Amino acid sequence: MPSPLEAVTTYFHAKDGNRPFLMRQAFAEDIRLEMIVKTEAISFPSSANGLAEIEEVLVRRIATDFENVYTFGLARPTAAHRRHFPCHWLVAMSARNGGAVRVGSGRYDWYFSPDAPGLVEKLVITIDVMQVLPADELGSVMNWVGRLPYPWCTPGEVIAGMPRIEALAPVERYLKEARPIPPEN
């Protein structure tokens, strides 16, 4: 069974690399997904249940609509996170249709199965901020995220290399306020 670090890292590679088969190495068969979307800049269903639906929503649909996808966890799970791992995240990607760039941040809450240690039984994804930038910003955004240590980095590392684009200010504010989140008991 994977560790929480291995499971979450596998998810990033599955989603960003359009590899739905990898989701089976991270998620329990009866995985539950909850989405809390606090922005109009992107839409997702509010929930999905089971591995097949999760693969569709989080991998295939993303790959159909977006390319150049980079997702970063902004904290790494430790031994204290065997059951619950909360962390902030950053994503950058471009639309396949028209090339608009999206950069956003939010929170993941990963819940690991006690019956299948290391596999995720529930995932809550909160999208707090999502900014849409014109296609001509693709180079500066991708050069920035391409230099970050993938898929794990700190908010400070993200902010340090962030291009000075006015539309990124809400993401920068979010990251400056991001603090470590303790796991639930």
PDB file of C-alpha atoms in Angstrom:
ATOM      1  CA  MET A   1       0.000   0.000   0.000  1.00  0.00           C
ATOM      2  CA  PRO A   2       1.247   3.502  -0.768  1.00  0.00           C
ATOM      3  CA  SER A   3       2.089   6.075   1.861  1.00  0.00           C
ATOM      4  CA  PRO A   4       0.027   9.289   1.912  1.00  0.00           C
ATOM      5  CA  LEU A   5       2.953  11.040   0.197  1.00  0.00           C
ATOM      6  CA  GLU A   6       3.056   8.401  -2.561  1.00  0.00           C
ATOM      7  CA  ALA A   7      -0.730   8.440  -3.021  1.00  0.00           C
ATOM      8  CA  VAL A   8      -0.959  12.217  -3.369  1.00  0.00           C
ATOM      9  CA  THR A   9       2.116  12.389  -5.621  1.00  0.00           C
ATOM     10  CA  THR A  10       0.564   9.685  -7.817  1.00  0.00           C
ATOM     11  CA  TYR A  11      -2.641  11.744  -8.050  1.00  0.00           C
ATOM     12  CA  PHE A  12      -0.680  14.784  -9.276  1.00  0.00           C
ATOM     13  CA  HIS A  13       1.043  12.695 -11.952  1.00  0.00           C
ATOM     14  CA  ALA A  14      -2.252  11.054 -12.977  1.00  0.00           C
ATOM     15  CA  LYS A  15      -4.166  14.336 -13.273  1.00  0.00           C
ATOM     16  CA  ASP A  16      -1.462  16.501 -14.780  1.00  0.00           C
ATOM     17  CA  GLY A  17      -0.175  13.833 -17.149  1.00  0.00           C
ATOM     18  CA  ASN A  18      -3.572  12.521 -18.328  1.00  0.00           C
ATOM     19  CA  ARG A  19      -2.902   9.066 -16.885  1.00  0.00           C
ATOM     20  CA  PRO A  20      -6.223   7.835 -15.434  1.00  0.00           C
ATOM     21  CA  PHE A  21      -4.827   4.343 -14.822  1.00  0.00           C
ATOM     22  CA  LEU A  22      -2.565   5.799 -12.106  1.00  0.00           C
ATOM     23  CA  MET A  23      -5.600   6.829 -10.054  1.00  0.00           C
ATOM     24  CA  ARG A  24      -6.005   3.160  -9.076  1.00  0.00           C
ATOM     25  CA  GLN A  25      -2.691   3.388  -7.229  1.00  0.00           C
ATOM     26  CA  ALA A  26      -3.906   6.344  -5.154  1.00  0.00           C
ATOM     27  CA  PHE A  27      -7.641   5.889  -4.602  1.00  0.00           C
ATOM     28  CA  ALA A  28      -9.857   3.241  -3.057  1.00  0.00           C
ATOM     29  CA  GLU A  29     -12.439   1.762  -5.433  1.00  0.00           C
ATOM     30  CA  ASP A  30     -15.291   3.499  -3.556  1.00  0.00           C
ATOM     31  CA  ILE A  31     -13.590   6.925  -3.392  1.00  0.00           C
ATOM     32  CA  ARG A  32     -15.849   9.916  -2.728  1.00  0.00           C
ATOM     33  CA  LEU A  33     -15.073  13.378  -4.126  1.00  0.00           C
ATOM     34  CA  GLU A  34     -16.539  16.651  -2.918  1.00  0.00           C
ATOM     35  CA  MET A  35     -15.855  19.895  -4.778  1.00  0.00           C
ATOM     36  CA  ILE A  36     -16.303  23.321  -3.210  1.00  0.00           C
ATOM     37  CA  VAL A  37     -15.916  25.927  -5.946  1.00  0.00           C
ATOM     38  CA  LYS A  38     -15.783  29.542  -4.751  1.00  0.00           C
ATOM     39  CA  THR A  39     -15.172  31.134  -8.156  1.00  0.00           C
ATOM     40  CA  GLU A  40     -16.968  31.550 -11.475  1.00  0.00           C
ATOM     41  CA  ALA A  41     -13.729  31.045 -13.447  1.00  0.00           C
ATOM     42  CA  ILE A  42     -14.062  27.245 -13.565  1.00  0.00           C
ATOM     43  CA  SER A  43     -16.790  24.702 -13.001  1.00  0.00           C
ATOM     44  CA  PHE A  44     -16.866  21.160 -11.664  1.00  0.00           C
ATOM     45  CA  PRO A  45     -19.604  18.881 -10.417  1.00  0.00           C
ATOM     46  CA  SER A  46     -20.130  19.198  -6.659  1.00  0.00           C
ATOM     47  CA  SER A  47     -19.449  15.497  -6.109  1.00  0.00           C
ATOM     48  CA  ALA A  48     -18.452  12.219  -7.718  1.00  0.00           C
ATOM     49  CA  ASN A  49     -18.423   8.690  -6.355  1.00  0.00           C
ATOM     50  CA  GLY A  50     -16.313   5.713  -7.288  1.00  0.00           C
ATOM     51  CA  LEU A  51     -13.052   5.382  -9.119  1.00  0.00           C
ATOM     52  CA  ALA A  52     -14.555   5.527 -12.635  1.00  0.00           C
ATOM     53  CA  GLU A  53     -16.330   8.846 -11.962  1.00  0.00           C
ATOM     54  CA  ILE A  54     -13.233  10.311 -10.284  1.00  0.00           C
ATOM     55  CA  GLU A  55     -11.070   9.349 -13.270  1.00  0.00           C
ATOM     56  CA  GLU A  56     -13.590  11.029 -15.562  1.00  0.00           C
ATOM     57  CA  VAL A  57     -13.870  14.274 -13.564  1.00  0.00           C
ATOM     58  CA  LEU A  58     -10.281  14.745 -12.392  1.00  0.00           C
ATOM     59  CA  VAL A  59      -8.287  13.305 -15.293  1.00  0.00           C
ATOM     60  CA  ARG A  60     -10.185  12.866 -18.553  1.00  0.00           C
ATOM     61  CA  ARG A  61     -12.268  16.044 -18.302  1.00  0.00           C
ATOM     62  CA  ILE A  62      -9.240  18.121 -17.294  1.00  0.00           C
ATOM     63  CA  ALA A  63      -7.264  16.670 -20.239  1.00  0.00           C
ATOM     64  CA  THR A  64     -10.127  17.360 -22.640  1.00  0.00           C
ATOM     65  CA  ASP A  65     -10.398  21.020 -21.634  1.00  0.00           C
ATOM     66  CA  PHE A  66      -6.840  21.899 -20.564  1.00  0.00           C
ATOM     67  CA  GLU A  67      -3.177  21.290 -21.333  1.00  0.00           C
ATOM     68  CA  ASN A  68       0.119  22.373 -19.774  1.00  0.00           C
ATOM     69  CA  VAL A  69      -1.287  21.355 -16.377  1.00  0.00           C
ATOM     70  CA  TYR A  70       0.914  21.749 -13.297  1.00  0.00           C
ATOM     71  CA  THR A  71      -0.480  21.028  -9.830  1.00  0.00           C
ATOM     72  CA  PHE A  72       1.561  21.556  -6.672  1.00  0.00           C
ATOM     73  CA  GLY A  73       0.969  20.505  -3.100  1.00  0.00           C
ATOM     74  CA  LEU A  74       2.164  23.310  -0.837  1.00  0.00           C
ATOM     75  CA  ALA A  75       2.929  21.024   2.129  1.00  0.00           C
ATOM     76  CA  ARG A  76       4.003  17.379   2.349  1.00  0.00           C
ATOM     77  CA  PRO A  77       2.244  14.739   4.426  1.00  0.00           C
ATOM     78  CA  THR A  78       4.093  13.477   7.494  1.00  0.00           C
ATOM     79  CA  ALA A  79       3.558  10.553   9.869  1.00  0.00           C
ATOM     80  CA  ALA A  80       0.825  12.634  11.556  1.00  0.00           C
ATOM     81  CA  HIS A  81      -1.206  12.513   8.339  1.00  0.00           C
ATOM     82  CA  ARG A  82      -1.929   8.757   8.142  1.00  0.00           C
ATOM     83  CA  ARG A  83      -5.683   9.399   8.332  1.00  0.00           C
ATOM     84  CA  HIS A  84      -6.170  13.016   7.162  1.00  0.00           C
ATOM     85  CA  PHE A  85      -3.871  15.273   5.150  1.00  0.00           C
ATOM     86  CA  PRO A  86      -4.994  18.864   4.559  1.00  0.00           C
ATOM     87  CA  CYS A  87      -2.880  21.162   2.410  1.00  0.00           C
ATOM     88  CA  HIS A  88      -3.051  24.179   0.154  1.00  0.00           C
ATOM     89  CA  TRP A  89      -2.396  23.771  -3.564  1.00  0.00           C
ATOM     90  CA  LEU A  90      -1.537  25.745  -6.685  1.00  0.00           C
ATOM     91  CA  VAL A  91      -2.529  24.888 -10.249  1.00  0.00           C
ATOM     92  CA  ALA A  92      -1.593  26.464 -13.581  1.00  0.00           C
ATOM     93  CA  MET A  93      -2.920  25.331 -16.957  1.00  0.00           C
ATOM     94  CA  SER A  94      -4.004  26.568 -20.346  1.00  0.00           C
ATOM     95  CA  ALA A  95      -7.274  26.017 -22.174  1.00  0.00           C
ATOM     96  CA  ARG A  96      -7.066  23.810 -25.246  1.00  0.00           C
ATOM     97  CA  ASN A  97      -9.655  26.051 -26.886  1.00  0.00           C
ATOM     98  CA  GLY A  98      -8.280  29.589 -27.180  1.00  0.00           C
ATOM     99  CA  GLY A  99      -5.258  29.180 -24.914  1.00  0.00           C
ATOM    100  CA  ALA A 100      -6.453  31.251 -21.944  1.00  0.00           C
ATOM    101  CA  VAL A 101      -4.302  30.566 -18.891  1.00  0.00           C
ATOM    102  CA  ARG A 102      -5.797  29.668 -15.520  1.00  0.00           C
ATOM    103  CA  VAL A 103      -3.901  29.950 -12.250  1.00  0.00           C
ATOM    104  CA  GLY A 104      -5.585  29.067  -9.008  1.00  0.00           C
ATOM    105  CA  SER A 105      -5.223  27.991  -5.403  1.00  0.00           C
ATOM    106  CA  GLY A 106      -7.250  26.283  -2.778  1.00  0.00           C
ATOM    107  CA  ARG A 107      -7.236  23.471  -0.287  1.00  0.00           C
ATOM    108  CA  TYR A 108      -7.145  19.694  -0.481  1.00  0.00           C
ATOM    109  CA  ASP A 109      -8.458  17.486   2.304  1.00  0.00           C
ATOM    110  CA  TRP A 110      -7.274  13.926   1.760  1.00  0.00           C
ATOM    111  CA  TYR A 111      -8.857  11.180   3.888  1.00  0.00           C
ATOM    112  CA  PHE A 112      -7.067   7.829   3.875  1.00  0.00           C
ATOM    113  CA  SER A 113      -8.771   4.485   4.328  1.00  0.00           C
ATOM    114  CA  PRO A 114      -8.052   2.551   7.526  1.00  0.00           C
ATOM    115  CA  ASP A 115      -8.987  -0.632   5.629  1.00  0.00           C
ATOM    116  CA  ALA A 116      -6.582  -0.008   2.736  1.00  0.00           C
ATOM    117  CA  PRO A 117      -3.799   2.063   4.337  1.00  0.00           C
ATOM    118  CA  GLY A 118      -2.412   4.748   2.048  1.00  0.00           C
ATOM    119  CA  LEU A 119      -5.350   4.730  -0.364  1.00  0.00           C
ATOM    120  CA  VAL A 120      -7.605   7.782  -0.451  1.00  0.00           C
ATOM    121  CA  GLU A 121     -11.224   7.065   0.496  1.00  0.00           C
ATOM    122  CA  LYS A 122     -12.434  10.680   0.347  1.00  0.00           C
ATOM    123  CA  LEU A 123     -11.077  13.844  -1.241  1.00  0.00           C
ATOM    124  CA  VAL A 124     -12.464  17.324  -0.706  1.00  0.00           C
ATOM    125  CA  ILE A 125     -11.151  19.906  -3.177  1.00  0.00           C
ATOM    126  CA  THR A 126     -11.827  23.543  -2.408  1.00  0.00           C
ATOM    127  CA  ILE A 127     -11.118  26.030  -5.194  1.00  0.00           C
ATOM    128  CA  ASP A 128     -10.740  29.383  -3.447  1.00  0.00           C
ATOM    129  CA  VAL A 129      -9.136  31.455  -6.215  1.00  0.00           C
ATOM    130  CA  MET A 130      -8.980  30.918  -9.978  1.00  0.00           C
ATOM    131  CA  GLN A 131      -7.701  33.651 -12.254  1.00  0.00           C
ATOM    132  CA  VAL A 132      -8.045  33.661 -16.038  1.00  0.00           C
ATOM    133  CA  LEU A 133      -5.221  35.311 -17.967  1.00  0.00           C
ATOM    134  CA  PRO A 134      -4.962  35.928 -21.711  1.00  0.00           C
ATOM    135  CA  ALA A 135      -3.189  33.365 -23.874  1.00  0.00           C
ATOM    136  CA  ASP A 136      -0.242  35.706 -24.400  1.00  0.00           C
ATOM    137  CA  GLU A 137       0.721  35.186 -20.722  1.00  0.00           C
ATOM    138  CA  LEU A 138       1.294  31.445 -21.286  1.00  0.00           C
ATOM    139  CA  GLY A 139       5.079  31.773 -21.633  1.00  0.00           C
ATOM    140  CA  SER A 140       5.612  33.754 -18.440  1.00  0.00           C
ATOM    141  CA  VAL A 141       3.281  31.522 -16.395  1.00  0.00           C
ATOM    142  CA  MET A 142       4.709  28.239 -17.698  1.00  0.00           C
ATOM    143  CA  ASN A 143       8.302  29.434 -17.279  1.00  0.00           C
ATOM    144  CA  TRP A 144       7.462  30.288 -13.669  1.00  0.00           C
ATOM    145  CA  VAL A 145       5.719  27.028 -12.716  1.00  0.00           C
ATOM    146  CA  GLY A 146       8.183  24.982 -14.773  1.00  0.00           C
ATOM    147  CA  ARG A 147      10.969  26.138 -12.442  1.00  0.00           C
ATOM    148  CA  LEU A 148       9.145  25.109  -9.256  1.00  0.00           C
ATOM    149  CA  PRO A 149      10.031  21.771  -7.623  1.00  0.00           C
ATOM    150  CA  TYR A 150       7.274  19.479  -8.904  1.00  0.00           C
ATOM    151  CA  PRO A 151       4.918  18.451  -7.390  1.00  0.00           C
ATOM    152  CA  TRP A 152       5.821  19.666  -3.884  1.00  0.00           C
ATOM    153  CA  CYS A 153       6.871  23.191  -2.983  1.00  0.00           C
ATOM    154  CA  THR A 154       6.147  25.882  -0.423  1.00  0.00           C
ATOM    155  CA  PRO A 155       4.043  29.014  -0.776  1.00  0.00           C
ATOM    156  CA  GLY A 156       7.274  31.004  -0.407  1.00  0.00           C
ATOM    157  CA  GLU A 157       8.867  29.216  -3.372  1.00  0.00           C
ATOM    158  CA  VAL A 158       5.749  29.888  -5.452  1.00  0.00           C
ATOM    159  CA  ILE A 159       5.668  33.589  -4.579  1.00  0.00           C
ATOM    160  CA  ALA A 160       9.423  34.113  -5.031  1.00  0.00           C
ATOM    161  CA  GLY A 161       9.336  33.390  -8.755  1.00  0.00           C
ATOM    162  CA  MET A 162       5.807  34.563  -9.524  1.00  0.00           C
ATOM    163  CA  PRO A 163       5.665  36.855 -12.564  1.00  0.00           C
ATOM    164  CA  ARG A 164       4.440  40.356 -11.834  1.00  0.00           C
ATOM    165  CA  ILE A 165       1.115  40.073 -13.628  1.00  0.00           C
ATOM    166  CA  GLU A 166      -1.727  42.056 -12.097  1.00  0.00           C
ATOM    167  CA  ALA A 167      -4.231  39.225 -12.575  1.00  0.00           C
ATOM    168  CA  LEU A 168      -2.100  36.986 -10.319  1.00  0.00           C
ATOM    169  CA  ALA A 169      -2.484  39.323  -7.316  1.00  0.00           C
ATOM    170  CA  PRO A 170      -5.431  37.343  -5.799  1.00  0.00           C
ATOM    171  CA  VAL A 171      -3.408  34.116  -6.012  1.00  0.00           C
ATOM    172  CA  GLU A 172      -0.415  35.821  -4.416  1.00  0.00           C
ATOM    173  CA  ARG A 173      -2.616  37.160  -1.576  1.00  0.00           C
ATOM    174  CA  TYR A 174      -4.049  33.693  -0.990  1.00  0.00           C
ATOM    175  CA  LEU A 175      -0.568  32.162  -0.839  1.00  0.00           C
ATOM    176  CA  LYS A 176       0.735  34.848   1.531  1.00  0.00           C
ATOM    177  CA  GLU A 177      -2.108  33.997   3.923  1.00  0.00           C
ATOM    178  CA  ALA A 178      -1.710  30.200   3.578  1.00  0.00           C
ATOM    179  CA  ARG A 179      -0.651  28.548   6.821  1.00  0.00           C
ATOM    180  CA  PRO A 180      -0.061  24.888   7.650  1.00  0.00           C
ATOM    181  CA  ILE A 181      -3.339  23.130   8.393  1.00  0.00           C
ATOM    182  CA  PRO A 182      -3.386  20.586  11.224  1.00  0.00           C
ATOM    183  CA  PRO A 183      -4.960  17.203  10.487  1.00  0.00           C
ATOM    184  CA  GLU A 184      -8.240  16.165  12.048  1.00  0.00           C
ATOM    185  CA  ASN A 185      -8.021  13.576  14.783  1.00  0.00           C
TER     186      ASN A 185
END
